[in-house]
PDB file of C-alpha atoms in Angstrom:
ATOM      1  CA  MET M 185      87.273 -59.862 109.726  1.00 47.00           C
ATOM      2  CA  SER M 186      90.453 -58.335 111.201  1.00 43.00           C
ATOM      3  CA  ILE M 187      90.823 -54.855 112.433  1.00 41.00           C
ATOM      4  CA  SER M 188      93.034 -53.872 109.441  1.00 45.00           C
ATOM      5  CA  GLU M 189      90.430 -55.214 107.064  1.00 46.00           C
ATOM      6  CA  MET M 190      87.724 -53.261 108.898  1.00 41.00           C
ATOM      7  CA  GLN M 191      89.671 -50.090 108.459  1.00 47.00           C
ATOM      8  CA  LEU M 192      90.355 -50.857 104.800  1.00 43.00           C
ATOM      9  CA  THR M 193      86.704 -51.463 104.356  1.00 45.00           C
ATOM     10  CA  LYS M 194      85.873 -48.186 105.967  1.00 46.00           C
ATOM     11  CA  ARG M 195      88.334 -46.308 103.847  1.00 50.00           C
ATOM     12  CA  GLN M 196      86.782 -47.763 100.710  1.00 49.00           C
ATOM     13  CA  LEU M 197      83.361 -46.852 101.879  1.00 43.00           C
ATOM     14  CA  ILE M 198      84.357 -43.353 102.469  1.00 47.00           C
ATOM     15  CA  GLY M 199      86.190 -43.143  99.171  1.00 49.00           C
ATOM     16  CA  GLY M 200      83.141 -44.621  97.405  1.00 51.00           C
ATOM     17  CA  VAL M 201      80.899 -42.011  99.026  1.00 46.00           C
ATOM     18  CA  ALA M 202      83.252 -39.217  98.089  1.00 48.00           C
ATOM     19  CA  ALA M 203      83.337 -40.612  94.514  1.00 48.00           C
ATOM     20  CA  ALA M 204      79.694 -40.798  94.292  1.00 46.00           C
ATOM     21  CA  THR M 205      79.295 -37.330  95.727  1.00 47.00           C
ATOM     22  CA  ALA M 206      81.638 -35.965  93.127  1.00 48.00           C
ATOM     23  CA  THR M 207      79.958 -37.601  90.363  1.00 46.00           C
ATOM     24  CA  LEU M 208      76.672 -36.230  91.409  1.00 44.00           C
ATOM     25  CA  ALA M 209      78.180 -32.779  91.755  1.00 47.00           C
ATOM     26  CA  VAL M 210      79.647 -33.031  88.098  1.00 43.00           C
ATOM     27  CA  PHE M 211      76.283 -34.230  86.957  1.00 43.00           C
ATOM     28  CA  SER M 212      74.424 -31.361  88.622  1.00 43.00           C
ATOM     29  CA  THR M 213      76.806 -28.855  87.322  1.00 43.00           C
ATOM     30  CA  ALA M 214      76.470 -30.232  83.762  1.00 43.00           C
ATOM     31  CA  HIS M 215      72.550 -30.271  84.118  1.00 45.00           C
ATOM     32  CA  ALA M 216      72.582 -26.647  85.438  1.00 51.00           C
ATOM     33  CA  ALA M 217      74.938 -25.459  82.649  1.00 62.00           C
ATOM     34  CA  ALA M 218      72.287 -25.093  80.077  1.00 82.00           C
ATOM     35  CA  GLU M 219      71.725 -21.398  79.723  1.00 91.00           C
ATOM     36  CA  VAL M 220      68.450 -19.695  78.948  1.00 92.00           C
ATOM     37  CA  PRO M 221      68.776 -18.905  75.176  1.00 92.00           C
ATOM     38  CA  LYS M 222      68.489 -15.266  74.243  1.00 94.00           C
ATOM     39  CA  PRO M 223      65.604 -14.231  71.931  1.00 96.00           C
ATOM     40  CA  ASP M 224      65.871 -12.556  68.547  1.00 93.00           C
ATOM     41  CA  GLY M 225      62.962 -10.372  68.794  1.00 94.00           C
ATOM     42  CA  ASP M 226      59.596  -9.708  70.635  1.00 97.00           C
ATOM     43  CA  VAL M 227      56.102 -10.623  69.383  1.00 97.00           C
ATOM     44  CA  ASP M 228      52.631  -9.676  70.503  1.00 97.00           C
ATOM     45  CA  MET M 229      51.259 -12.993  71.872  1.00 97.00           C
ATOM     46  CA  ALA M 230      47.740 -11.665  71.921  1.00 97.00           C
ATOM     47  CA  ALA M 231      48.109 -11.106  68.143  1.00 97.00           C
ATOM     48  CA  VAL M 232      49.921 -14.546  67.701  1.00 97.00           C
ATOM     49  CA  LEU M 233      46.982 -16.396  69.466  1.00 97.00           C
ATOM     50  CA  LYS M 234      44.286 -14.914  67.279  1.00 96.00           C
ATOM     51  CA  PRO M 235      42.655 -17.515  65.034  1.00 92.00           C
ATOM     52  CA  GLY M 236      44.097 -18.191  61.744  1.00 94.00           C
ATOM     53  CA  GLU M 237      43.084 -19.902  58.583  1.00 94.00           C
ATOM     54  CA  LEU M 238      43.243 -23.318  60.133  1.00 97.00           C
ATOM     55  CA  PRO M 239      42.029 -24.736  63.406  1.00 96.00           C
ATOM     56  CA  GLU M 240      44.849 -24.524  65.959  1.00 97.00           C
ATOM     57  CA  MET M 241      46.823 -27.758  66.562  1.00 97.00           C
ATOM     58  CA  ALA M 242      47.407 -27.488  70.148  1.00 97.00           C
ATOM     59  CA  LEU M 243      48.414 -29.714  73.183  1.00 97.00           C
ATOM     60  CA  GLY M 244      48.052 -28.673  76.874  1.00 97.00           C
ATOM     61  CA  LYS M 245      45.868 -26.585  78.895  1.00 96.00           C
ATOM     62  CA  GLU M 246      44.633 -23.203  77.408  1.00 94.00           C
ATOM     63  CA  ASP M 247      45.567 -21.187  80.639  1.00 96.00           C
ATOM     64  CA  ALA M 248      48.974 -22.935  80.963  1.00 98.00           C
ATOM     65  CA  PRO M 249      51.457 -20.248  82.206  1.00 98.00           C
ATOM     66  CA  VAL M 250      53.754 -20.842  79.214  1.00 98.00           C
ATOM     67  CA  THR M 251      52.707 -20.831  75.500  1.00 98.00           C
ATOM     68  CA  ILE M 252      54.916 -22.293  72.852  1.00 98.00           C
ATOM     69  CA  VAL M 253      54.111 -21.715  69.121  1.00 98.00           C
ATOM     70  CA  GLU M 254      56.314 -23.608  66.982  1.00 98.00           C
ATOM     71  CA  TYR M 255      56.466 -22.647  63.176  1.00 98.00           C
ATOM     72  CA  MET M 256      58.048 -25.582  61.356  1.00 98.00           C
ATOM     73  CA  SER M 257      58.680 -27.186  57.847  1.00 98.00           C
ATOM     74  CA  MET M 258      58.194 -31.043  57.514  1.00 97.00           C
ATOM     75  CA  THR M 259      61.179 -31.151  55.165  1.00 97.00           C
ATOM     76  CA  CYS M 260      63.357 -29.232  57.745  1.00 97.00           C
ATOM     77  CA  PRO M 261      66.010 -31.615  59.340  1.00 97.00           C
ATOM     78  CA  HIS M 262      66.271 -29.317  62.299  1.00 97.00           C
ATOM     79  CA  CYS M 263      62.679 -29.546  62.922  1.00 97.00           C
ATOM     80  CA  ALA M 264      62.866 -33.344  62.695  1.00 97.00           C
ATOM     81  CA  HIS M 265      65.668 -33.377  65.189  1.00 97.00           C
ATOM     82  CA  PHE M 266      63.798 -31.278  67.540  1.00 97.00           C
ATOM     83  CA  HIS M 267      60.660 -33.493  67.327  1.00 97.00           C
ATOM     84  CA  THR M 268      62.555 -36.857  67.544  1.00 96.00           C
ATOM     85  CA  THR M 269      64.891 -35.889  70.424  1.00 97.00           C
ATOM     86  CA  THR M 270      63.392 -33.021  72.362  1.00 97.00           C
ATOM     87  CA  PHE M 271      59.572 -32.806  71.872  1.00 97.00           C
ATOM     88  CA  ASP M 272      58.432 -35.851  73.758  1.00 96.00           C
ATOM     89  CA  GLU M 273      60.426 -34.993  76.827  1.00 97.00           C
ATOM     90  CA  ILE M 274      59.105 -31.485  76.882  1.00 98.00           C
ATOM     91  CA  LYS M 275      55.506 -32.759  76.356  1.00 97.00           C
ATOM     92  CA  LYS M 276      55.986 -35.149  79.282  1.00 97.00           C
ATOM     93  CA  LYS M 277      57.826 -32.621  81.612  1.00 97.00           C
ATOM     94  CA  TYR M 278      55.667 -29.532  80.938  1.00 98.00           C
ATOM     95  CA  VAL M 279      52.618 -30.061  78.562  1.00 98.00           C
ATOM     96  CA  ASP M 280      51.082 -33.055  80.333  1.00 97.00           C
ATOM     97  CA  THR M 281      51.800 -31.342  83.734  1.00 97.00           C
ATOM     98  CA  GLY M 282      49.799 -28.301  82.870  1.00 97.00           C
ATOM     99  CA  LYS M 283      52.725 -25.852  82.663  1.00 98.00           C
ATOM    100  CA  VAL M 284      52.980 -25.509  78.899  1.00 98.00           C
ATOM    101  CA  ARG M 285      50.446 -25.240  75.890  1.00 98.00           C
ATOM    102  CA  PHE M 286      52.324 -26.205  72.660  1.00 98.00           C
ATOM    103  CA  ILE M 287      50.951 -25.200  69.323  1.00 98.00           C
ATOM    104  CA  ILE M 288      52.276 -26.291  65.802  1.00 98.00           C
ATOM    105  CA  ARG M 289      51.969 -24.130  62.922  1.00 98.00           C
ATOM    106  CA  GLU M 290      52.783 -24.937  59.189  1.00 98.00           C
ATOM    107  CA  PHE M 291      55.586 -22.992  57.539  1.00 98.00           C
ATOM    108  CA  PRO M 292      56.445 -25.200  54.517  1.00 98.00           C
ATOM    109  CA  PHE M 293      59.557 -24.296  52.563  1.00 94.00           C
ATOM    110  CA  ASP M 294      58.726 -26.398  49.412  1.00 96.00           C
ATOM    111  CA  PRO M 295      55.823 -28.261  47.828  1.00 96.00           C
ATOM    112  CA  ARG M 296      56.800 -31.609  49.433  1.00 96.00           C
ATOM    113  CA  ALA M 297      56.578 -30.021  52.914  1.00 97.00           C
ATOM    114  CA  ALA M 298      53.181 -28.443  52.058  1.00 97.00           C
ATOM    115  CA  ALA M 299      51.927 -31.823  50.848  1.00 97.00           C
ATOM    116  CA  ALA M 300      53.070 -33.566  54.221  1.00 97.00           C
ATOM    117  CA  PHE M 301      51.350 -30.849  56.147  1.00 98.00           C
ATOM    118  CA  MET M 302      48.091 -31.376  54.066  1.00 97.00           C
ATOM    119  CA  LEU M 303      48.109 -35.105  54.781  1.00 97.00           C
ATOM    120  CA  ALA M 304      48.584 -34.248  58.611  1.00 97.00           C
ATOM    121  CA  ARG M 305      45.638 -31.907  58.394  1.00 98.00           C
ATOM    122  CA  CYS M 306      43.452 -34.458  56.659  1.00 97.00           C
ATOM    123  CA  ASN M 307      41.254 -37.113  58.347  1.00 96.00           C
ATOM    124  CA  ALA M 308      42.715 -40.383  56.879  1.00 95.00           C
ATOM    125  CA  SER M 309      39.089 -42.006  56.534  1.00 93.00           C
ATOM    126  CA  LYS M 310      37.366 -38.852  55.537  1.00 94.00           C
ATOM    127  CA  PRO M 311      39.801 -36.511  53.787  1.00 93.00           C
ATOM    128  CA  GLU M 312      37.208 -33.947  53.186  1.00 92.00           C
ATOM    129  CA  GLU M 313      37.393 -33.280  56.970  1.00 95.00           C
ATOM    130  CA  LEU M 314      40.212 -31.966  59.000  1.00 96.00           C
ATOM    131  CA  SER M 315      42.066 -33.960  61.364  1.00 96.00           C
ATOM    132  CA  THR M 316      42.012 -33.494  65.306  1.00 96.00           C
ATOM    133  CA  ALA M 317      45.076 -32.802  67.392  1.00 95.00           C
ATOM    134  CA  GLU M 318      44.948 -36.416  68.365  1.00 95.00           C
ATOM    135  CA  GLN M 319      45.452 -37.382  64.786  1.00 95.00           C
ATOM    136  CA  TYR M 320      47.701 -34.450  63.691  1.00 97.00           C
ATOM    137  CA  PHE M 321      50.493 -34.890  66.215  1.00 96.00           C
ATOM    138  CA  PRO M 322      51.132 -38.620  65.692  1.00 95.00           C
ATOM    139  CA  MET M 323      51.106 -38.218  61.872  1.00 96.00           C
ATOM    140  CA  VAL M 324      53.624 -35.254  62.315  1.00 97.00           C
ATOM    141  CA  SER M 325      55.763 -37.423  64.575  1.00 96.00           C
ATOM    142  CA  MET M 326      55.622 -40.529  62.165  1.00 96.00           C
ATOM    143  CA  LEU M 327      56.674 -38.161  59.156  1.00 97.00           C
ATOM    144  CA  PHE M 328      59.559 -36.553  61.031  1.00 97.00           C
ATOM    145  CA  LYS M 329      60.948 -40.042  62.208  1.00 95.00           C
ATOM    146  CA  GLN M 330      60.836 -41.285  58.570  1.00 95.00           C
ATOM    147  CA  GLN M 331      61.784 -37.952  56.972  1.00 95.00           C
ATOM    148  CA  GLN M 332      65.050 -39.299  55.331  1.00 93.00           C
ATOM    149  CA  THR M 333      62.582 -41.949  53.544  1.00 93.00           C
ATOM    150  CA  TRP M 334      60.327 -39.459  51.800  1.00 95.00           C
ATOM    151  CA  ALA M 335      61.802 -36.004  51.984  1.00 94.00           C
ATOM    152  CA  ALA M 336      64.635 -36.712  49.388  1.00 92.00           C
ATOM    153  CA  ALA M 337      62.943 -39.670  47.595  1.00 94.00           C
ATOM    154  CA  ASP M 338      62.947 -39.506  43.721  1.00 94.00           C
ATOM    155  CA  ASP M 339      59.376 -40.129  43.651  1.00 94.00           C
ATOM    156  CA  GLY M 340      58.033 -37.933  46.486  1.00 91.00           C
ATOM    157  CA  ARG M 341      54.342 -38.913  45.770  1.00 93.00           C
ATOM    158  CA  ALA M 342      55.061 -42.664  46.022  1.00 95.00           C
ATOM    159  CA  ALA M 343      57.034 -42.213  49.068  1.00 95.00           C
ATOM    160  CA  LEU M 344      54.466 -40.053  50.868  1.00 95.00           C
ATOM    161  CA  LEU M 345      51.717 -42.442  49.855  1.00 96.00           C
ATOM    162  CA  GLN M 346      53.662 -45.293  51.454  1.00 94.00           C
ATOM    163  CA  MET M 347      53.963 -43.278  54.697  1.00 92.00           C
ATOM    164  CA  SER M 348      50.457 -42.224  54.581  1.00 95.00           C
ATOM    165  CA  LYS M 349      49.052 -45.829  54.329  1.00 94.00           C
ATOM    166  CA  LEU M 350      50.686 -46.318  57.840  1.00 91.00           C
ATOM    167  CA  ALA M 351      48.331 -43.790  59.090  1.00 92.00           C
ATOM    168  CA  GLY M 352      45.263 -45.205  57.582  1.00 94.00           C
ATOM    169  CA  PHE M 353      45.130 -43.540  54.157  1.00 96.00           C
ATOM    170  CA  THR M 354      43.978 -45.202  51.002  1.00 96.00           C
ATOM    171  CA  GLU M 355      45.299 -44.256  47.596  1.00 95.00           C
ATOM    172  CA  ASP M 356      41.916 -42.619  47.130  1.00 96.00           C
ATOM    173  CA  SER M 357      41.702 -40.586  50.411  1.00 96.00           C
ATOM    174  CA  PHE M 358      45.519 -39.651  49.791  1.00 96.00           C
ATOM    175  CA  THR M 359      44.572 -38.197  46.334  1.00 96.00           C
ATOM    176  CA  LYS M 360      41.547 -36.277  47.662  1.00 97.00           C
ATOM    177  CA  CYS M 361      43.602 -34.798  50.446  1.00 97.00           C
ATOM    178  CA  LEU M 362      46.338 -33.544  48.253  1.00 97.00           C
ATOM    179  CA  THR M 363      44.033 -32.084  45.485  1.00 97.00           C
ATOM    180  CA  ASN M 364      42.235 -30.040  48.075  1.00 97.00           C
ATOM    181  CA  GLN M 365      43.191 -26.602  46.819  1.00 97.00           C
ATOM    182  CA  LYS M 366      41.433 -24.847  49.765  1.00 97.00           C
ATOM    183  CA  LEU M 367      43.527 -26.776  52.362  1.00 97.00           C
ATOM    184  CA  LEU M 368      46.782 -25.865  50.389  1.00 97.00           C
ATOM    185  CA  ASP M 369      45.837 -22.199  50.301  1.00 98.00           C
ATOM    186  CA  GLN M 370      45.125 -22.369  54.022  1.00 98.00           C
ATOM    187  CA  VAL M 371      48.550 -24.065  54.676  1.00 98.00           C
ATOM    188  CA  ASN M 372      50.394 -21.397  52.673  1.00 97.00           C
ATOM    189  CA  ALA M 373      48.347 -18.598  54.299  1.00 97.00           C
ATOM    190  CA  THR M 374      49.581 -19.846  57.698  1.00 98.00           C
ATOM    191  CA  ARG M 375      53.127 -19.667  56.481  1.00 98.00           C
ATOM    192  CA  GLU M 376      52.763 -16.171  55.039  1.00 97.00           C
ATOM    193  CA  ARG M 377      50.963 -14.902  58.348  1.00 98.00           C
ATOM    194  CA  GLY M 378      53.946 -16.181  60.341  1.00 97.00           C
ATOM    195  CA  SER M 379      56.418 -14.426  57.994  1.00 97.00           C
ATOM    196  CA  LYS M 380      54.739 -10.981  57.683  1.00 97.00           C
ATOM    197  CA  GLU M 381      53.047 -10.667  61.104  1.00 97.00           C
ATOM    198  CA  PHE M 382      55.588 -12.400  63.403  1.00 97.00           C
ATOM    199  CA  GLY M 383      58.999 -12.257  61.649  1.00 96.00           C
ATOM    200  CA  VAL M 384      59.395 -15.998  61.127  1.00 97.00           C
ATOM    201  CA  ASN M 385      62.015 -16.553  58.335  1.00 95.00           C
ATOM    202  CA  ALA M 386      63.598 -19.849  59.439  1.00 96.00           C
ATOM    203  CA  THR M 387      62.555 -23.225  61.021  1.00 97.00           C
ATOM    204  CA  PRO M 388      62.031 -24.227  63.539  1.00 98.00           C
ATOM    205  CA  THR M 389      60.959 -20.782  65.029  1.00 98.00           C
ATOM    206  CA  PHE M 390      59.402 -20.590  68.561  1.00 98.00           C
ATOM    207  CA  LEU M 391      57.234 -17.899  69.606  1.00 98.00           C
ATOM    208  CA  ILE M 392      57.222 -18.231  73.469  1.00 98.00           C
ATOM    209  CA  ASN M 393      55.514 -15.817  75.876  1.00 98.00           C
ATOM    210  CA  GLY M 394      56.129 -12.716  73.708  1.00 97.00           C
ATOM    211  CA  LYS M 395      59.618 -13.633  72.539  1.00 98.00           C
ATOM    212  CA  ARG M 396      60.866 -15.185  69.297  1.00 98.00           C
ATOM    213  CA  TYR M 397      63.627 -17.789  69.234  1.00 98.00           C
ATOM    214  CA  SER M 398      65.112 -19.408  66.139  1.00 96.00           C
ATOM    215  CA  GLY M 399      66.719 -22.887  65.884  1.00 95.00           C
ATOM    216  CA  ASP M 400      66.599 -26.242  67.396  1.00 97.00           C
ATOM    217  CA  MET M 401      66.663 -26.560  71.139  1.00 96.00           C
ATOM    218  CA  SER M 402      67.846 -29.468  73.355  1.00 96.00           C
ATOM    219  CA  VAL M 403      65.797 -30.606  76.186  1.00 97.00           C
ATOM    220  CA  ASP M 404      67.996 -28.968  78.710  1.00 96.00           C
ATOM    221  CA  THR M 405      67.914 -25.635  76.824  1.00 97.00           C
ATOM    222  CA  MET M 406      64.235 -25.559  76.362  1.00 97.00           C
ATOM    223  CA  SER M 407      63.631 -26.687  79.828  1.00 97.00           C
ATOM    224  CA  ALA M 408      65.849 -23.833  81.082  1.00 96.00           C
ATOM    225  CA  LEU M 409      63.885 -21.428  79.084  1.00 97.00           C
ATOM    226  CA  ILE M 410      60.528 -22.769  80.331  1.00 97.00           C
ATOM    227  CA  ASP M 411      61.620 -22.952  84.007  1.00 96.00           C
ATOM    228  CA  SER M 412      62.711 -19.191  83.787  1.00 96.00           C
ATOM    229  CA  LEU M 413      59.046 -18.412  82.803  1.00 97.00           C
ATOM    230  CA  LEU M 414      57.331 -20.423  85.672  1.00 96.00           C
TER     231      LEU M 414
END
């Protein structure tokens, strides 16, 4: 290798390092650009966390420094987008590491959403019993990922039955779950409580450490909010 070739290689190396540094700076700036969203109101978290009509569907440590309560509707496309693009990453970054406790609460806007929630709340093999969080969250995830398949179907019952069979329901257990009037009343009571006591009027709505936030959030936006509370 000649001296001129060595000098050229050196210049290329320096240029490459500079380019990589610039790229990293741009990435860091873009990553840091996510602003902490502004709340649209305050809530009393002690009141929020009092037991309701149904057992709490929660993931994460009870004493986590940040508590997120999400009110959602199963037929809401914005809720589906949050759960298919943001939730898993937030769970991995904050729930699984003990920083966040994440709670889902039902806020159905229509009968089909209420039915989907009822199916998530039922134990597939014993529909007279309620599901656990370990059963509930995967069912919710599956229904959101397949939302377009069942939420707008001409025959909603048939579409939900097909989805439910993937989760272990039979036609008999499916029917028993959806004819449980007490469970339907409890799901609707959860919605009414959110509306009357905590000002929830849209989905998704997040109640986070005493503040209320409405609307879908990206991973970066929710991360910026959680980080500001840690």
